[in-house]
mmCIF file of C-alpha atoms in Angstrom:
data_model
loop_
_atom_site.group_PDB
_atom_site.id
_atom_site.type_symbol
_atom_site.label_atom_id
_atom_site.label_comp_id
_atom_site.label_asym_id
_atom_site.label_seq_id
_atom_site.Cartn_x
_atom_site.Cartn_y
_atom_site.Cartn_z
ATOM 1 C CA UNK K 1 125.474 100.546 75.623
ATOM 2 C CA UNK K 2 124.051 97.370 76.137
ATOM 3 C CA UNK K 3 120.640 98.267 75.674
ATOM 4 C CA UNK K 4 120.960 98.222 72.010
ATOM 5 C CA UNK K 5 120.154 94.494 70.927
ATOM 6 C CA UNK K 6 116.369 93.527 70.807
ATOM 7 C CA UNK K 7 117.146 90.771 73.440
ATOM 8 C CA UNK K 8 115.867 91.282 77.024
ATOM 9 C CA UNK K 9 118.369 92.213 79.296
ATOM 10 C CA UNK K 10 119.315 89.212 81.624
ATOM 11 C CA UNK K 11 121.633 88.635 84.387
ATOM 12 C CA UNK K 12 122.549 86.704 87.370
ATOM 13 C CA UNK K 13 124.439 87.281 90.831
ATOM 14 C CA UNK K 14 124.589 85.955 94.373
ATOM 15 C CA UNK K 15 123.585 87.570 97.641
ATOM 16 C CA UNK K 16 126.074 86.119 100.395
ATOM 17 C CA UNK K 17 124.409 86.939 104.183
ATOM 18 C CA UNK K 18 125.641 86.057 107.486
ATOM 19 C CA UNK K 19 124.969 87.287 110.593
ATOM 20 C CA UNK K 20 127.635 88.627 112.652
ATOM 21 C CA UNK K 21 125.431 87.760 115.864
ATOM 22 C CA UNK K 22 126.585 84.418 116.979
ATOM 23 C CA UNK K 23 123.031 83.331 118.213
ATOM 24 C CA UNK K 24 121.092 84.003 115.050
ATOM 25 C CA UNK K 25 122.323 81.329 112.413
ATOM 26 C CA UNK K 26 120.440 82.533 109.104
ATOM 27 C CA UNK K 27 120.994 79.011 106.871
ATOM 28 C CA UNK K 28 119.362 77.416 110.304
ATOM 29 C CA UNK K 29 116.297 79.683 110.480
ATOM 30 C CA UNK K 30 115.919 78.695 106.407
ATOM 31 C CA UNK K 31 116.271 75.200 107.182
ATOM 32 C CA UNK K 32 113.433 75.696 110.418
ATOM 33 C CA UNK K 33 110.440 75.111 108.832
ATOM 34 C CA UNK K 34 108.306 77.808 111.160
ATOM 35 C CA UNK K 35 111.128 80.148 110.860
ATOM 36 C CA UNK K 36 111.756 79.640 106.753
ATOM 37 C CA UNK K 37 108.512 81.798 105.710
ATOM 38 C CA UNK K 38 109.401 84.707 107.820
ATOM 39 C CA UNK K 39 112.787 84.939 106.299
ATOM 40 C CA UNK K 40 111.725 84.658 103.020
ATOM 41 C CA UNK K 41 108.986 87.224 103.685
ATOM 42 C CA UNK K 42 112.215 89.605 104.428
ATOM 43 C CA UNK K 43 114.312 88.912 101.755
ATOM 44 C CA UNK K 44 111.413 89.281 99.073
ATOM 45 C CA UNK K 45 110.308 92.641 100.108
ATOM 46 C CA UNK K 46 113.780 93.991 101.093
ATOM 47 C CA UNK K 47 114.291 92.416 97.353
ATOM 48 C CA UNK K 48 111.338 94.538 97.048
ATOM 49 C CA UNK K 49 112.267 97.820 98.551
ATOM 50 C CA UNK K 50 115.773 98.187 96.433
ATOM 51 C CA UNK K 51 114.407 98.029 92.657
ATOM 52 C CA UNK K 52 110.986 99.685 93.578
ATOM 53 C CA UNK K 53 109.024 97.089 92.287
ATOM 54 C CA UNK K 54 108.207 93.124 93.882
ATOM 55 C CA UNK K 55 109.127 91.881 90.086
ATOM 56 C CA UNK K 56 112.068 93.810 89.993
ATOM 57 C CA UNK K 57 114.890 91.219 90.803
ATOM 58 C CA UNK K 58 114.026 87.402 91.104
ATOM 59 C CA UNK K 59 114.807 84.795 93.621
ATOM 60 C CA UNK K 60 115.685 82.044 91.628
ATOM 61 C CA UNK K 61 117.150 79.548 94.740
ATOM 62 C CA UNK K 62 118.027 79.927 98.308
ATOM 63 C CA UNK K 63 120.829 77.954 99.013
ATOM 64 C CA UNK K 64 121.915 77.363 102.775
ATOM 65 C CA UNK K 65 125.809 77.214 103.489
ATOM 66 C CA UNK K 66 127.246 77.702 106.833
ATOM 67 C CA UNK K 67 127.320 80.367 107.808
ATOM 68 C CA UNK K 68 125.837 82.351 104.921
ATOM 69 C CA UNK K 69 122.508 81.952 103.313
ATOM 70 C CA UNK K 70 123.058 82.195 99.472
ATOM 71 C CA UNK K 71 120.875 83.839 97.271
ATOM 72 C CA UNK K 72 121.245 83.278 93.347
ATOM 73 C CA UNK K 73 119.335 86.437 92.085
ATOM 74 C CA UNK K 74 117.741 86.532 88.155
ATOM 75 C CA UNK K 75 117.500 90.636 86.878
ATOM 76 C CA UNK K 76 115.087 91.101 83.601
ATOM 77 C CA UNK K 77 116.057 94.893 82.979
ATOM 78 C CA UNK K 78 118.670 96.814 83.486
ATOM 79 C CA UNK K 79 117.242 99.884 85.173
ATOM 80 C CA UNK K 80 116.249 97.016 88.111
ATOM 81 C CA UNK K 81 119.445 95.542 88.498
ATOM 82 C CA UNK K 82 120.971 99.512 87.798
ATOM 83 C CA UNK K 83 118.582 100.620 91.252
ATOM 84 C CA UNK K 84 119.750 97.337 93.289
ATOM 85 C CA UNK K 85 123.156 97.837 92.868
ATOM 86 C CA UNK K 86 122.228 101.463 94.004
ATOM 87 C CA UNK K 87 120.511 99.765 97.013
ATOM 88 C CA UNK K 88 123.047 97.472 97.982
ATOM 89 C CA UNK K 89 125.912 99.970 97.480
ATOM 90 C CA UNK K 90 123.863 102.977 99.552
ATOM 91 C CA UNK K 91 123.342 99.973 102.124
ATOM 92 C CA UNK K 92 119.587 100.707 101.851
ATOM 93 C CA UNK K 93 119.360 96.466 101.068
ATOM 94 C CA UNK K 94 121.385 96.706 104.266
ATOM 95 C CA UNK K 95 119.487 97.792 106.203
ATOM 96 C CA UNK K 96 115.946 96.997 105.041
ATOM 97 C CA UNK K 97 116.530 93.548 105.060
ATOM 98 C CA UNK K 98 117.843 94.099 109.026
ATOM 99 C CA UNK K 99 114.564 95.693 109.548
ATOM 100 C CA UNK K 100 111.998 93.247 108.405
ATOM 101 C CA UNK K 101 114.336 90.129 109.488
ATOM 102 C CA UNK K 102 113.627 92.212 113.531
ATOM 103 C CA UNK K 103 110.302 92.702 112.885
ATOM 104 C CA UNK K 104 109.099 88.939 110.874
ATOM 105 C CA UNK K 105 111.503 86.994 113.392
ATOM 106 C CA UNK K 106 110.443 88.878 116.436
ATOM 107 C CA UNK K 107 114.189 89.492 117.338
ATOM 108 C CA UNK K 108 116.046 92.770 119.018
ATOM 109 C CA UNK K 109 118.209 93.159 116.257
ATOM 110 C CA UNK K 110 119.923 91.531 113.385
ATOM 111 C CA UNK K 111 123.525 92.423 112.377
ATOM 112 C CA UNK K 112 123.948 91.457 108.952
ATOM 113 C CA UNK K 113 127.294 91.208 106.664
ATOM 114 C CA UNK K 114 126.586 91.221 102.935
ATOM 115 C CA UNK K 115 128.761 90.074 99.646
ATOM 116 C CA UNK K 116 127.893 90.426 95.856
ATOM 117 C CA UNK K 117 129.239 87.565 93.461
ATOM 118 C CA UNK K 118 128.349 87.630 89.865
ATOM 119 C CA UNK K 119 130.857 84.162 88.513
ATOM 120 C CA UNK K 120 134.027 84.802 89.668
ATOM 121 C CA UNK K 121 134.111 88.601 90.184
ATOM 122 C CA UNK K 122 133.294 90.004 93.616
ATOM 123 C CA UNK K 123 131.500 93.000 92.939
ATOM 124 C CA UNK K 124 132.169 94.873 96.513
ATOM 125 C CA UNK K 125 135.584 95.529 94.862
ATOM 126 C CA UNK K 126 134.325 97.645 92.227
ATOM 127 C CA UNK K 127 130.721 99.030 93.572
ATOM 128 C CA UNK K 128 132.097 102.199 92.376
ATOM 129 C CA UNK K 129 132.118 101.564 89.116
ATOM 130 C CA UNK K 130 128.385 100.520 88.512
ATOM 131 C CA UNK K 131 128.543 99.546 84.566
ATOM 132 C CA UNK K 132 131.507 97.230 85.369
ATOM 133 C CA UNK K 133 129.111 95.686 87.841
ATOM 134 C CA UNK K 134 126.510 95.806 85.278
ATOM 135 C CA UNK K 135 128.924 93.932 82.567
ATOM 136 C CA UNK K 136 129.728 91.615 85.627
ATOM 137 C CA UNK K 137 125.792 90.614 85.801
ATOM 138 C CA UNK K 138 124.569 90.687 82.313
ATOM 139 C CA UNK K 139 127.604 88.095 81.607
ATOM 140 C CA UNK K 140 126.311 85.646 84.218
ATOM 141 C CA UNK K 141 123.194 84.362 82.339
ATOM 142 C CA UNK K 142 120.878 82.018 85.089
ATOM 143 C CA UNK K 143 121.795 78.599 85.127
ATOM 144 C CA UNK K 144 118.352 77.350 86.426
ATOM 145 C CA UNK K 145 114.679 78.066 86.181
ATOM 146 C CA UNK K 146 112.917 79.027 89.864
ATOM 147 C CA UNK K 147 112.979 76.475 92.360
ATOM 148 C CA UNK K 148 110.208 74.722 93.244
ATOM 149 C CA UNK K 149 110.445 75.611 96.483
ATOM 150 C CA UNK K 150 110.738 79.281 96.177
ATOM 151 C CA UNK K 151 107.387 79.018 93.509
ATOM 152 C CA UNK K 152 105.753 77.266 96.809
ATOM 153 C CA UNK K 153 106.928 80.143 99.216
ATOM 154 C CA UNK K 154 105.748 83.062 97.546
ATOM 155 C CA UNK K 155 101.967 81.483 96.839
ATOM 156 C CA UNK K 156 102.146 80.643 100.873
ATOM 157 C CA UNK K 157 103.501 84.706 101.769
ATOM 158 C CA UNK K 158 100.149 85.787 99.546
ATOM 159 C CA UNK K 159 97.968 83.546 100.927
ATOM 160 C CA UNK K 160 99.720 83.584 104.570
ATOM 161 C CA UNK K 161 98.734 88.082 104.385
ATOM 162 C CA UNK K 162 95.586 87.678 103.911
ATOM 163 C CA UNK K 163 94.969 85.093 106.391
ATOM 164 C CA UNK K 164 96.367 87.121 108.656
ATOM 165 C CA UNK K 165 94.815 89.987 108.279
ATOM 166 C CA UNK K 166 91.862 88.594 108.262
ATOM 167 C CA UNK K 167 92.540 87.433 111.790
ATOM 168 C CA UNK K 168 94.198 90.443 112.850
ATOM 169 C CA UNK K 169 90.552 91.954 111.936
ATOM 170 C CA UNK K 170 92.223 94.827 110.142
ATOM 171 C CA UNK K 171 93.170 95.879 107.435
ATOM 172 C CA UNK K 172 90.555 93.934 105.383
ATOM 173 C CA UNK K 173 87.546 93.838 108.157
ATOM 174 C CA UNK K 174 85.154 95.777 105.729
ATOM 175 C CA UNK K 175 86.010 93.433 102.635
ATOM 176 C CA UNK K 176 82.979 91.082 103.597
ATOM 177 C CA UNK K 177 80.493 94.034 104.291
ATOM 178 C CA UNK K 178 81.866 96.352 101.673
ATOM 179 C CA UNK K 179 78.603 98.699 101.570
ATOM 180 C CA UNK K 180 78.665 99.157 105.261
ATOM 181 C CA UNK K 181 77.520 102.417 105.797
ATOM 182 C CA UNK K 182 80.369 103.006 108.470
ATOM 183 C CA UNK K 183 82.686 103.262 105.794
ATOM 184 C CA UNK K 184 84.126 106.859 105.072
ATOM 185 C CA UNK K 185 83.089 107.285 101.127
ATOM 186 C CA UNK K 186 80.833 109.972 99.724
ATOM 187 C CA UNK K 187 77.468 108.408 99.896
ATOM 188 C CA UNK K 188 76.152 109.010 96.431
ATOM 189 C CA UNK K 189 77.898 107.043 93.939
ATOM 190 C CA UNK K 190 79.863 109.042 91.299
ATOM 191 C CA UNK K 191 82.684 108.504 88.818
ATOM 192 C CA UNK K 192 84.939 110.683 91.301
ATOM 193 C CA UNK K 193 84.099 108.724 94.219
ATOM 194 C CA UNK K 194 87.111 106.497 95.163
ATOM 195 C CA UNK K 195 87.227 103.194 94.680
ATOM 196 C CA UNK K 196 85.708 100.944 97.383
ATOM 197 C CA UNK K 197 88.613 98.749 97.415
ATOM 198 C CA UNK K 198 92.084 98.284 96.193
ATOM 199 C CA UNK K 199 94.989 95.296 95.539
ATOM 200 C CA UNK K 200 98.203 95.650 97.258
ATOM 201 C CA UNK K 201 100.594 92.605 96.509
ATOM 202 C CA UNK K 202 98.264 90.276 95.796
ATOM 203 C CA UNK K 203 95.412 91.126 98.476
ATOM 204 C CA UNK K 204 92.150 93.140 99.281
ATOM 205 C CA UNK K 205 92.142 96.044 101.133
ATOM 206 C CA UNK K 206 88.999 98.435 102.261
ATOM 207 C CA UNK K 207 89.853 102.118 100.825
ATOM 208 C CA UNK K 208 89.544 104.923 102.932
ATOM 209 C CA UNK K 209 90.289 108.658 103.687
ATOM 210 C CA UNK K 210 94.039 109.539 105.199
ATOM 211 C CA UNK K 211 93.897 110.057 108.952
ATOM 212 C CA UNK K 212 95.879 112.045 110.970
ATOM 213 C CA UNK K 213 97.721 108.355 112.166
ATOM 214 C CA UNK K 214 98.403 108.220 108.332
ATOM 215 C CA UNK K 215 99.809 111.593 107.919
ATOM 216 C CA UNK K 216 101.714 110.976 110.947
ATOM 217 C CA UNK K 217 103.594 107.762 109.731
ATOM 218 C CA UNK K 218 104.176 109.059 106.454
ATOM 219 C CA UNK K 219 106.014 111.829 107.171
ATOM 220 C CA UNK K 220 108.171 109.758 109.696
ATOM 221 C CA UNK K 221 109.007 107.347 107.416
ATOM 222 C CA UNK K 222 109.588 108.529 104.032
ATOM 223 C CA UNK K 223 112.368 110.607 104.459
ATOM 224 C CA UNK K 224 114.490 112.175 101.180
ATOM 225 C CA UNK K 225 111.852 110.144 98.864
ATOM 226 C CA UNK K 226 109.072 112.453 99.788
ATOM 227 C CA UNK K 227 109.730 114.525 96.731
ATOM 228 C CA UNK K 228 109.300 111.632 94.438
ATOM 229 C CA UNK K 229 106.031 110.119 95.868
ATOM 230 C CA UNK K 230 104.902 113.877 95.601
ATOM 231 C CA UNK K 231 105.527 113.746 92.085
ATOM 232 C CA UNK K 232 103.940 110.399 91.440
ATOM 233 C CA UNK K 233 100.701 112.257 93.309
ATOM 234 C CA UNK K 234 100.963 115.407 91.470
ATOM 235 C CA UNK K 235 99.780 113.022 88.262
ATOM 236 C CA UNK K 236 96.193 113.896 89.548
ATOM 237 C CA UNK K 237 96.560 116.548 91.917
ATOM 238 C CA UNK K 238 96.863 120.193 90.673
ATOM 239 C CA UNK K 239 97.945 121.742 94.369
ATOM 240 C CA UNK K 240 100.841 119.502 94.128
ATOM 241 C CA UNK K 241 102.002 120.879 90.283
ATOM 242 C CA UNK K 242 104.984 122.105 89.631
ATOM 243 C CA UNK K 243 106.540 124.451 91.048
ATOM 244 C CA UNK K 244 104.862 123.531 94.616
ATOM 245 C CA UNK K 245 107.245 120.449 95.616
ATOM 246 C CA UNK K 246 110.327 122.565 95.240
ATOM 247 C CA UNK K 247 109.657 125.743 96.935
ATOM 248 C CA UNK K 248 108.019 123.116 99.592
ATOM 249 C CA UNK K 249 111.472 122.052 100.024
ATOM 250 C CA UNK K 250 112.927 125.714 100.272
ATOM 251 C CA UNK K 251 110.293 126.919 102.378
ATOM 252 C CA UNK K 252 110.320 124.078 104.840
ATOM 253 C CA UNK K 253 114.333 122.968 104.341
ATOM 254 C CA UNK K 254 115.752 124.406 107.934
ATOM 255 C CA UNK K 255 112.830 122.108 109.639
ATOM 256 C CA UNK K 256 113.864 119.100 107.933
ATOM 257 C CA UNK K 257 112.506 115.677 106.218
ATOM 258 C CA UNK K 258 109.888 114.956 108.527
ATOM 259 C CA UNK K 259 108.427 118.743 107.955
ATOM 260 C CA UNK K 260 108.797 118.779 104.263
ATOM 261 C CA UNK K 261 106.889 115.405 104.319
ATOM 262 C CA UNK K 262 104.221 116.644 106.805
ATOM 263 C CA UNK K 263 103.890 119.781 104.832
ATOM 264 C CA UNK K 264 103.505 117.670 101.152
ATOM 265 C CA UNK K 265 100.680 115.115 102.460
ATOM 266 C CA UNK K 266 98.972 118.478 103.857
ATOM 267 C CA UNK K 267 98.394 120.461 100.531
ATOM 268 C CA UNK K 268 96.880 116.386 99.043
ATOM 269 C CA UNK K 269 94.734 116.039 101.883
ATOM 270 C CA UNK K 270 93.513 119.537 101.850
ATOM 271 C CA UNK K 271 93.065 120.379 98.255
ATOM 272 C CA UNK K 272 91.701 116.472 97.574
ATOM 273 C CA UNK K 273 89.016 116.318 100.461
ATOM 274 C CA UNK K 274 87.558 112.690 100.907
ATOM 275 C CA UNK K 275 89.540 112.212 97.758
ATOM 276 C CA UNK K 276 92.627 111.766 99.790
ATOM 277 C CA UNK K 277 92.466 108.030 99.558
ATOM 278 C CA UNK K 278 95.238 105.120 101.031
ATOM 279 C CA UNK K 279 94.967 103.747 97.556
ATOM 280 C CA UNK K 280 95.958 106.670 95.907
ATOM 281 C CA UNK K 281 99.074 107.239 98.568
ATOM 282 C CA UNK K 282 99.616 103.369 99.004
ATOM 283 C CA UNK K 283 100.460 103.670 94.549
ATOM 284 C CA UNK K 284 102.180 106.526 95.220
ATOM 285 C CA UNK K 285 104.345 104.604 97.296
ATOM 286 C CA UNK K 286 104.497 101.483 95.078
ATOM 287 C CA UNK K 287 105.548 103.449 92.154
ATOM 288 C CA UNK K 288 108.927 104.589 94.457
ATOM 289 C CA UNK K 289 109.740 101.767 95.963
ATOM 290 C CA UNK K 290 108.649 102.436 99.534
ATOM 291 C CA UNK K 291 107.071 98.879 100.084
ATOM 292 C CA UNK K 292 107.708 98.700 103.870
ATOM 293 C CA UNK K 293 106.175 101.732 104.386
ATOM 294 C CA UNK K 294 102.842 101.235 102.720
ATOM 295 C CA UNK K 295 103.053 98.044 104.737
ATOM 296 C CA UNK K 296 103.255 99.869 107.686
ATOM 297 C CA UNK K 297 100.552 102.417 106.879
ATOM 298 C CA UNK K 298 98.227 99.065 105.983
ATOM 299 C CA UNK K 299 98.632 97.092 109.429
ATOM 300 C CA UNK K 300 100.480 94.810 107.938
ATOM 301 C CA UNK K 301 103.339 94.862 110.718
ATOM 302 C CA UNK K 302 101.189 94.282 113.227
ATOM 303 C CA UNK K 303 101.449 90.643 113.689
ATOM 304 C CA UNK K 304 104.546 89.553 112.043
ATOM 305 C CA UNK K 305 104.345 85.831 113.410
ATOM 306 C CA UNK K 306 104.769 83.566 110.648
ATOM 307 C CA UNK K 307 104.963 80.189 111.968
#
C-alpha cells in the first residue's frame, strides 16, 4: 500500500544495544580505538545477514550512550526493512550480531539486549504487527546524511580484509600467481571453465573446486535456508531442477537439516564436476543472505584481530 507513489521508499529507526554482561561495556569498546573496527565489522555484517544484502539497511551514525550503543539505521526499500524486521523479530539480528561480536572481539560470549525506536514509537510493542512497524519507519525520514566517521570505517573494514588475508596467506595466496599451475581449473581454457577469480565484498579471491571441508561446513551451517540457496543454484544446474529440492526434503526429512544440506551440495558437486566452484556457492549464498557463512567457508574467520 505504500508502494504505490514513484518516490523511493525511505525510512529511519534506532538500534538500542547493551550488554547484559557487566564486564563488556559496548559504547566503551566504540569509543576504544583498537576495539571500534571490530565492532563495527559486527554490526555491518549482522546488518548484513538480516536483509540479505550489505546495502540492504544503512548505518547512518553510531552514537555511544551509557550503557547502550545507538544505532540510527537509513532503509531504501521496503522489502529490506520488511526482512530486518523479520530478523530482528525471529532474533536472527540477535543472535548474529552475538556471534561475530565473540568471534571479532575474541570474547567467550556476548549477551546482548536489543530495542527498536522509530520517533517516539517503540516498535518491540507491536513486532507483531509488521506494516504498523513499517508505517512506524517510513514516517521517520533520516535527519542526517552518513557520518563521516562511519564513511571512514567501512573503506578501513575493505581495506583492513584484504590486508589480512593477505597475511593470513589464505584465502587470496594465488591472487599474485594466478596461472599457477597448482591451481585446480581445467587446463585448457574454455568458455565453461570457471572463472579464475571472483569479488566477495569488495575483495579478490582465488576460485576453486568445493572440497569435502566445504561440503562439510555448508551443511553445518546453513540450516532451514538450504532450500533457498538450492534454488538460487538450480539457475544453472539441471540436477538441482524442480522437483529435486522438494522430494530432497521428503526423502531426507527424518535425518534432518544437516542431511538435507549434505544431500543438496552432493547432487551440485556431482552432476557439475570441476564446475562446482566457491564462486558459484559463495553467490548462492550472497543472494540469501548467508554472509557469515560464506565468510566462514572463505577463511575469513580465521584471524578476527582487528586492532
Amino acid at each position: 500500500k505504500m508502494a504505490g507513489s514513484s518516490a523511493p521508499w525511505i525510512g529511519s529507526a534506532y538500534l538500542f544495544l547493551q550488554s547484559t554482561c557487566k564486564s563488556i561495556v559496548l559504547p566503551s569498546l566504540y569509543e576504544s580505538s583498537q576495539k571500534k573496527p571490530s565492532v563495527f565489522k559486527a554490526l555491518k555484517l549482522a546488518l548484513a545477514d538480516s536483509t540479505g544484502s550489505v546495502n540492504g539497511v544503512d548505518m547512518l551514525k553510531v552514537h555511544c550512550s551509557h550503557p547502550h550503543l545507538i544505532v540510527q539505521l537509513k532503509f531504501c526499500k521496503q522489502e529490506n526493512c520488511r526482512r530486518f524486521l523479520q530478523s530482528y523479530r525471529e532474533g536472527a539480528l540477535q543472535e548474529s550480531l552475538q556471534n561475530h561480536l565473540q568471534l571479532f572481539l575474541a570474547m567467550t560470549t556476548v549477551p546482548l539486549e536489543m530495542e527498536l525506536k522509530a520517533g517516539n514509537e517503540h516498535l518491540d510493542n507491536m513486532l507483531k504487527d509488521e506494516d504498523r512497524c513499517l508505517e512506524c519507519i517510513y514516517r521517520e525520514k533520516p535527519d542526517r546524511l552518513r557520518d563521516e566517521e562511519i564513511t571512514e570505517l567501512e573503506e578501513c573494514l575493505k581495506s583492513l580484509i584484504v590486508h589480512q588475508s593477505i597475511n593470513n596467506n589464505k584465502a587470496v595466496k594465488d591472487c599474485t600467481s594466478l596461472n599457477s599451475p597448482s591451481l585446480p581449473y581445467p587446463s585448457r581454457g574454455s568458455s565453461l571453465s570457471p572463472q579464475v577469480t571472483f569479488i566477495f565484498q569488495g575483495q579478490v579471491f582465488a576460485n576453486r573446486t568445493l572440497t569435502p571441508d566445504d561440503h562439510q561446513k555448508f551443511a553445518k551451517l546453513v540450516s532451514k535456508k538450504w532450500k533457498q540457496v538450492g534454488r538460487s543454484l538450480q539457475k544453472n544446474c539441471r540436477a538441482l531442477r524442480d522437483p529435486v529440492i522438494d522430494n530432497l526434503a521428503l526423502e531426507y526429512d527424518r535425518e534432518g537439516l544437516y542431511e538435507q544440506a549434505y544431500q543438496l551440495l552432493l547432487r551440485f558437486i556431482q552432476s557439475e564436476g570441476k564446475k562446482a566452484t566457491i564462486a558459484r556457492l559463495i553467490a548462492a549464498l550472497e543472494e540469501n543472505g548467508l554472509i557469515s557463512l560464506a565468510e566462514e567457508l572463505l577463511g575469513l574467520h580465521s584471524n578476527e584481530d582487528c586492532s
